[in-house]
mmCIF file of C-alpha atoms in Angstrom:
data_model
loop_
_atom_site.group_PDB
_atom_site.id
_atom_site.type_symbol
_atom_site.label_atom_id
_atom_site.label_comp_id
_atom_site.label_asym_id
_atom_site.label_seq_id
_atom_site.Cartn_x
_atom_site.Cartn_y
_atom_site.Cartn_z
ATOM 1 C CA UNK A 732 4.213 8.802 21.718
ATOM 2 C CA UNK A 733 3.366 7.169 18.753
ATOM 3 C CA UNK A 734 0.017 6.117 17.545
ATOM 4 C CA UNK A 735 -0.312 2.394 19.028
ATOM 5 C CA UNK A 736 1.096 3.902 22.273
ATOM 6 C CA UNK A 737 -1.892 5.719 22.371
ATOM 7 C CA UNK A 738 -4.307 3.335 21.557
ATOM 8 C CA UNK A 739 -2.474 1.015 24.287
ATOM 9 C CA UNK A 740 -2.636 3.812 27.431
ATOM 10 C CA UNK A 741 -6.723 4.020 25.816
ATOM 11 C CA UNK A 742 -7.107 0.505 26.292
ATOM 12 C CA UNK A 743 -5.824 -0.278 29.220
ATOM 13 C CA UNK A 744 -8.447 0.911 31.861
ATOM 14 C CA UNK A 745 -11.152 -1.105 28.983
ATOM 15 C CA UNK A 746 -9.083 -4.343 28.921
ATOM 16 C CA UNK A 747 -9.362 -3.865 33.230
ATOM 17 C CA UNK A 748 -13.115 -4.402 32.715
ATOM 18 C CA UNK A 749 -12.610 -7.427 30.653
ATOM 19 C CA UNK A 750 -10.642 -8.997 33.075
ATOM 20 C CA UNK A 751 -13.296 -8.449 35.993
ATOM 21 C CA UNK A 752 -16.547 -9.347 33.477
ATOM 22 C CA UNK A 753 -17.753 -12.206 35.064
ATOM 23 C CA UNK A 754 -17.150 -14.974 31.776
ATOM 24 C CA UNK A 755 -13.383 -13.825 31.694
ATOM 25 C CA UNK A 756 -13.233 -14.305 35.235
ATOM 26 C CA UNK A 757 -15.008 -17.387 35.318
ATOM 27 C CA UNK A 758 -12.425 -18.842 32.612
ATOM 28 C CA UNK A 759 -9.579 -17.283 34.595
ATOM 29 C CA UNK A 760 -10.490 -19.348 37.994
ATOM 30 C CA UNK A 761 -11.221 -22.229 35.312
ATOM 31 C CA UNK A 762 -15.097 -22.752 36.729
ATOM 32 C CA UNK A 763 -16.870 -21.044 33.898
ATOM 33 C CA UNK A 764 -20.386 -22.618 33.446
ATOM 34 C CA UNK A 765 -20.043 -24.945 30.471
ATOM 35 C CA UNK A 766 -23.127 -23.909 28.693
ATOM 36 C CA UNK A 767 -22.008 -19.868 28.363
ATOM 37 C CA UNK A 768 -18.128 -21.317 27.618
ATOM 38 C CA UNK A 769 -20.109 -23.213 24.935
ATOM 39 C CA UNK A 770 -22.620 -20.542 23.625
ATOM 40 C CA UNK A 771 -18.935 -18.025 23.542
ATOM 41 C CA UNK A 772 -17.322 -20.982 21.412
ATOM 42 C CA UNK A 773 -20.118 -20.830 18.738
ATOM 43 C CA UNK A 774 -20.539 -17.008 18.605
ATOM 44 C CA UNK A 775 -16.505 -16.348 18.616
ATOM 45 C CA UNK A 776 -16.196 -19.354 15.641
ATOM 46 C CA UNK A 777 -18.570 -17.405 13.578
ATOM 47 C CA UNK A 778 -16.891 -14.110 14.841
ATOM 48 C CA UNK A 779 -13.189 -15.196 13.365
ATOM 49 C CA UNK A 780 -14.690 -16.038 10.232
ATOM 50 C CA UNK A 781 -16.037 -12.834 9.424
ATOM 51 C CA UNK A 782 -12.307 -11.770 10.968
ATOM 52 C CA UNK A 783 -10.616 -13.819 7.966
ATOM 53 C CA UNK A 784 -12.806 -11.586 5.886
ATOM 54 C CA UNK A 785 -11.550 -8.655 7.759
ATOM 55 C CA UNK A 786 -8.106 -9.321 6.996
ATOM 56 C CA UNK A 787 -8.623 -10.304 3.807
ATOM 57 C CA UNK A 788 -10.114 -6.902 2.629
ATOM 58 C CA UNK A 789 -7.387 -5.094 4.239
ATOM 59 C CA UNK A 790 -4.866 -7.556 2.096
ATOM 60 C CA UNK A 791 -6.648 -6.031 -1.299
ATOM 61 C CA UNK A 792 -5.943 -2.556 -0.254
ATOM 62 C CA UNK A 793 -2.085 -3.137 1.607
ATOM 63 C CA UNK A 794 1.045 -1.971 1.121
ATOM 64 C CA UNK A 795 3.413 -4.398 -0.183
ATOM 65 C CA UNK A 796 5.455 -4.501 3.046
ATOM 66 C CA UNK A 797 2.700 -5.536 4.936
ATOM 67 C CA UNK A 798 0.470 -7.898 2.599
ATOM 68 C CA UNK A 799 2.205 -10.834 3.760
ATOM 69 C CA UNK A 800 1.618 -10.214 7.386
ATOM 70 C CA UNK A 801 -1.741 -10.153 6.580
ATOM 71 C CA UNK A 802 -2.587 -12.624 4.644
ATOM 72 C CA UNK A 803 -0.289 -14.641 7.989
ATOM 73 C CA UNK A 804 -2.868 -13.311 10.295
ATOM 74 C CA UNK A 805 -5.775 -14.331 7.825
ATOM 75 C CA UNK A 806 -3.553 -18.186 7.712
ATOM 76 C CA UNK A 807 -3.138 -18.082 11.177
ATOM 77 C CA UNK A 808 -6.327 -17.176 12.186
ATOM 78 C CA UNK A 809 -8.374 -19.598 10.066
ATOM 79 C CA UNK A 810 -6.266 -22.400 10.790
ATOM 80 C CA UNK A 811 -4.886 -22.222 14.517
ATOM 81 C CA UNK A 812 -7.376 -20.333 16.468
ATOM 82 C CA UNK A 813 -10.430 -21.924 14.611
ATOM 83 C CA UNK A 814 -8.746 -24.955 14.992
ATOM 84 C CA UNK A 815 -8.784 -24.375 18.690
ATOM 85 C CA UNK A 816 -12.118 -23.618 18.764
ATOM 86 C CA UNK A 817 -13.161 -26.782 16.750
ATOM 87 C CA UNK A 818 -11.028 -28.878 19.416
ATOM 88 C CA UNK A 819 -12.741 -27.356 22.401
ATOM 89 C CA UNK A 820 -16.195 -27.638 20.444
ATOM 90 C CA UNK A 821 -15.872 -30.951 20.569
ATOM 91 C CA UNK A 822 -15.278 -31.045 23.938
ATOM 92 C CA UNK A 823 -17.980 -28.625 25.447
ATOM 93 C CA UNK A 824 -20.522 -30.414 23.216
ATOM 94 C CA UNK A 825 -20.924 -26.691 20.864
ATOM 95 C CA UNK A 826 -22.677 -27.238 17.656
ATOM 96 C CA UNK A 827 -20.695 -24.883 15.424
ATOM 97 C CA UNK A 828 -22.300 -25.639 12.266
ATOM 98 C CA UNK A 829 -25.608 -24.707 13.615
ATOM 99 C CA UNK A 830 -24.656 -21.299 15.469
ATOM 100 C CA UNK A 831 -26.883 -18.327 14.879
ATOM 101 C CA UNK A 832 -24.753 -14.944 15.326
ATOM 102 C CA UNK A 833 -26.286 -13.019 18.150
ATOM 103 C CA UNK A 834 -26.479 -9.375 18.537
ATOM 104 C CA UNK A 835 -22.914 -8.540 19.764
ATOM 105 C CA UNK A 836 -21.666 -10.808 17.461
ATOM 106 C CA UNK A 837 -23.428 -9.146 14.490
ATOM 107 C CA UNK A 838 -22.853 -5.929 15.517
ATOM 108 C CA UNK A 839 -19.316 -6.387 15.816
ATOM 109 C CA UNK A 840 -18.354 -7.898 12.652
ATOM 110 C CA UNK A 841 -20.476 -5.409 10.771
ATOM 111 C CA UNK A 842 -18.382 -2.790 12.548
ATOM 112 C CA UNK A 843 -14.833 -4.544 11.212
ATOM 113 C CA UNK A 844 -15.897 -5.174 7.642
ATOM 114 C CA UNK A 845 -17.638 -1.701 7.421
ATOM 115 C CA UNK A 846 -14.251 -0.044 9.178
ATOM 116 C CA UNK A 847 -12.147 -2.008 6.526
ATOM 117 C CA UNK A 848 -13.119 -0.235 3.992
ATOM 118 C CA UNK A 849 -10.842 2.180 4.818
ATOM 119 C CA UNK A 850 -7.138 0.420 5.430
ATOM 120 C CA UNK A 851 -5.190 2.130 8.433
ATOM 121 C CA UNK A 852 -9.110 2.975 9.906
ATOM 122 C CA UNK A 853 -9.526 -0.878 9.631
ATOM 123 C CA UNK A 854 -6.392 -1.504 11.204
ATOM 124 C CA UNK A 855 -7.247 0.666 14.406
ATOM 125 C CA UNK A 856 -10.570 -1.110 14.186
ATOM 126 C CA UNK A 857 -9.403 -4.520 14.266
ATOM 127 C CA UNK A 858 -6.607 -4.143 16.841
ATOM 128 C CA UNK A 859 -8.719 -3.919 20.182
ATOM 129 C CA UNK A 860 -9.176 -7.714 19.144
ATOM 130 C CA UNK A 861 -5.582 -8.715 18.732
ATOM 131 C CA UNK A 862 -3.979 -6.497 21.715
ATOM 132 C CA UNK A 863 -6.958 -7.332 23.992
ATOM 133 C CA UNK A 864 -6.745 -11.358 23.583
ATOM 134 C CA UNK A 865 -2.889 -10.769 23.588
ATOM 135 C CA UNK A 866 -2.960 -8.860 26.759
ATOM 136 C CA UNK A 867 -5.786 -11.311 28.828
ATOM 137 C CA UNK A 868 -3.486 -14.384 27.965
ATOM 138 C CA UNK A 869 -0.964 -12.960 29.279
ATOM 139 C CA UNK A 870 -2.195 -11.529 32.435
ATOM 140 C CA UNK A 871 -4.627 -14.648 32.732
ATOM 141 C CA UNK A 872 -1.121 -16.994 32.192
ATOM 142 C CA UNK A 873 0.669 -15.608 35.274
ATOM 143 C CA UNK A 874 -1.830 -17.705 37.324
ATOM 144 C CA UNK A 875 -3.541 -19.966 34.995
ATOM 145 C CA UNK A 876 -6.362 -22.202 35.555
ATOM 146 C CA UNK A 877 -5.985 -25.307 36.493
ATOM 147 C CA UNK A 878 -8.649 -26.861 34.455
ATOM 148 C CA UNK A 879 -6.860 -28.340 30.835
ATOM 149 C CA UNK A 880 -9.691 -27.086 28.493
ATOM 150 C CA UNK A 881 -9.429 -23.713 29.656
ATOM 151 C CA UNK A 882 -5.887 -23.832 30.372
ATOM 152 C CA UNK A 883 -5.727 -24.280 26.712
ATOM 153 C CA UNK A 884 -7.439 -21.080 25.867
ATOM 154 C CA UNK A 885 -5.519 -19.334 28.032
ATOM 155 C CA UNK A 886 -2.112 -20.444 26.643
ATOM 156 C CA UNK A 887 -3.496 -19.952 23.061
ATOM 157 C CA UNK A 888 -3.355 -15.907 23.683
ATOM 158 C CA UNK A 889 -0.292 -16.261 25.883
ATOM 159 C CA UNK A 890 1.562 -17.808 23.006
ATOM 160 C CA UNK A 891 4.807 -15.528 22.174
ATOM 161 C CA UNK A 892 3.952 -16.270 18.173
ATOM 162 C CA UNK A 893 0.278 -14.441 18.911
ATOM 163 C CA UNK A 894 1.760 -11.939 20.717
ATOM 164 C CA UNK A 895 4.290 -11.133 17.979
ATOM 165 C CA UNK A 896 1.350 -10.639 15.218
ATOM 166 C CA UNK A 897 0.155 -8.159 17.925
ATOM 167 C CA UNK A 898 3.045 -6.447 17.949
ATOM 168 C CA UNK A 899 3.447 -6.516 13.703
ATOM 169 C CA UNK A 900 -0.185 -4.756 14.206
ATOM 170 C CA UNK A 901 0.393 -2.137 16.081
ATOM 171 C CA UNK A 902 3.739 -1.084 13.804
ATOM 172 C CA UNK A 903 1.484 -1.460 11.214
ATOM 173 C CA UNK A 904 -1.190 1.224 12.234
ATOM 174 C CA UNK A 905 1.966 3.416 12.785
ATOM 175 C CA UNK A 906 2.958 2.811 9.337
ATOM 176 C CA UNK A 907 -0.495 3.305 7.905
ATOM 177 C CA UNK A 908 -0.694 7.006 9.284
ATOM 178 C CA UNK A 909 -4.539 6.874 9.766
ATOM 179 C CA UNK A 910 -5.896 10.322 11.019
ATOM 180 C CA UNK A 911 -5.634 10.020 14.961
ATOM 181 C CA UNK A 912 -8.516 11.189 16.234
ATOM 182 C CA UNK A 913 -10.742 8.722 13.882
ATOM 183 C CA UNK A 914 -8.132 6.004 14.906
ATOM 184 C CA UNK A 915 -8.699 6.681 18.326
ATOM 185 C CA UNK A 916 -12.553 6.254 17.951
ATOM 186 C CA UNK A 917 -12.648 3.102 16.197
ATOM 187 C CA UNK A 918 -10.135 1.531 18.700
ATOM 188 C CA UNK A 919 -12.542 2.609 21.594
ATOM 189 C CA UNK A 920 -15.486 1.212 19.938
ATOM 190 C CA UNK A 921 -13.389 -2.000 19.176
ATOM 191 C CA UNK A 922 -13.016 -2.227 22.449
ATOM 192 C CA UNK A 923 -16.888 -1.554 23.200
ATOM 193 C CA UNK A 924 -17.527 -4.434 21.242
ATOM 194 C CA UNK A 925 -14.901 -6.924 22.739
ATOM 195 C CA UNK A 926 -16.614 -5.952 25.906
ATOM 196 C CA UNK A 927 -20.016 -6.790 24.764
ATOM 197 C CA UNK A 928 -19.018 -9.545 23.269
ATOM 198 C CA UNK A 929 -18.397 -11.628 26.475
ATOM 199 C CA UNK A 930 -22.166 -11.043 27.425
ATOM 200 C CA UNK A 931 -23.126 -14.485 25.352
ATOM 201 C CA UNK A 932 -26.555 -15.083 24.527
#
């Protein structure tokens, strides 16, 4: 088994409470209340752009095989998913420009750039962000909701092009030969965060 196979059988029974928090499930049925859909919007913008960040001090320390894969996922990121998030800003009435990170949100990103410091202990860091969002739009996609705002959301995850990157990840970590045990770790705290992170302020 190699390394992201691993991480992926740790994951799985963390990504199952994801999918029954209450916000996830609320977007899932497509009846989330608008004002936590909104308060997520303006804690996950500022999230992704300390996730650019993320990438990009990975990029300084990378392999050449995979800088350009990262500075994709530092492209795509900055301009497709926060363009998302600007779209359905507008829509939920979120004030992005005058967002305050709350605790989960600060204590996650300090977690990523702190982990990246290190580059295949960054990777395992980061990935509980990429597999996890991968995984819920997919699961969330074989019954989507029926509302078009968070339809949207959901087929932003589901997307075969996201879940590609996710993929590119995981070979990636395998690549990078961090030391397992530490990998391990980081990916389950990753995942503690993602968690916490759907308990918006």
């Amino acid at each position: 088994m190699t390394l992201s196979e691993t991480l992926h059988a740790v994951g799985r029974p963390l990504l199952q409470a994801q999918l029954e928090h209450p916000t996830v499930a609320g977007i899932a049925r497509g009846d989330l209340a608008e004002p936590v859909f909104r308060s997520w919007l303006e804690q996950d913008y500022l999230f992704l752009l300390d996730y650019v960040r993320v990438f990009a001090r990975l990029a300084w320390q990378a392999p050449d095989a995979h800088l350009g894969d990262l500075v994709d996922l530092a492209h795509s990121t900055f301009h497709d998913e926060l363009s998302l998030h600007r779209s359905l800003s507008a829509e939920f009435g979120a004030d992005l420009d005058g967002a305050v990170k709350g605790p989960a949100c600060a204590a996650y990103t300090a977690f990523l750039l702190e982990s990246a410091a290190s580059y295949g202990e960054g990777l395992a860091a980061l990935y509980p962000c990429m597999w996890g969002y991968s995984s819920l739009g997919r699961i969330l996609a074989e019954n989507p909701p029926a509302e078009p705002r968070y339809r949207a959301w959901v087929d932003t995850y589901a997307d075969p092009g996201f879940a590609a990157l996710t993929v590119r990840i995981a070979q990636m970590i395998d690549e990078a030969g961090p030391d397992p045990a530490r990998a391990e770790a980081l990916f389950r705290e990753g995942m503690a965060h993602e968690l916490a992170f759907w308990d918006v302020p």
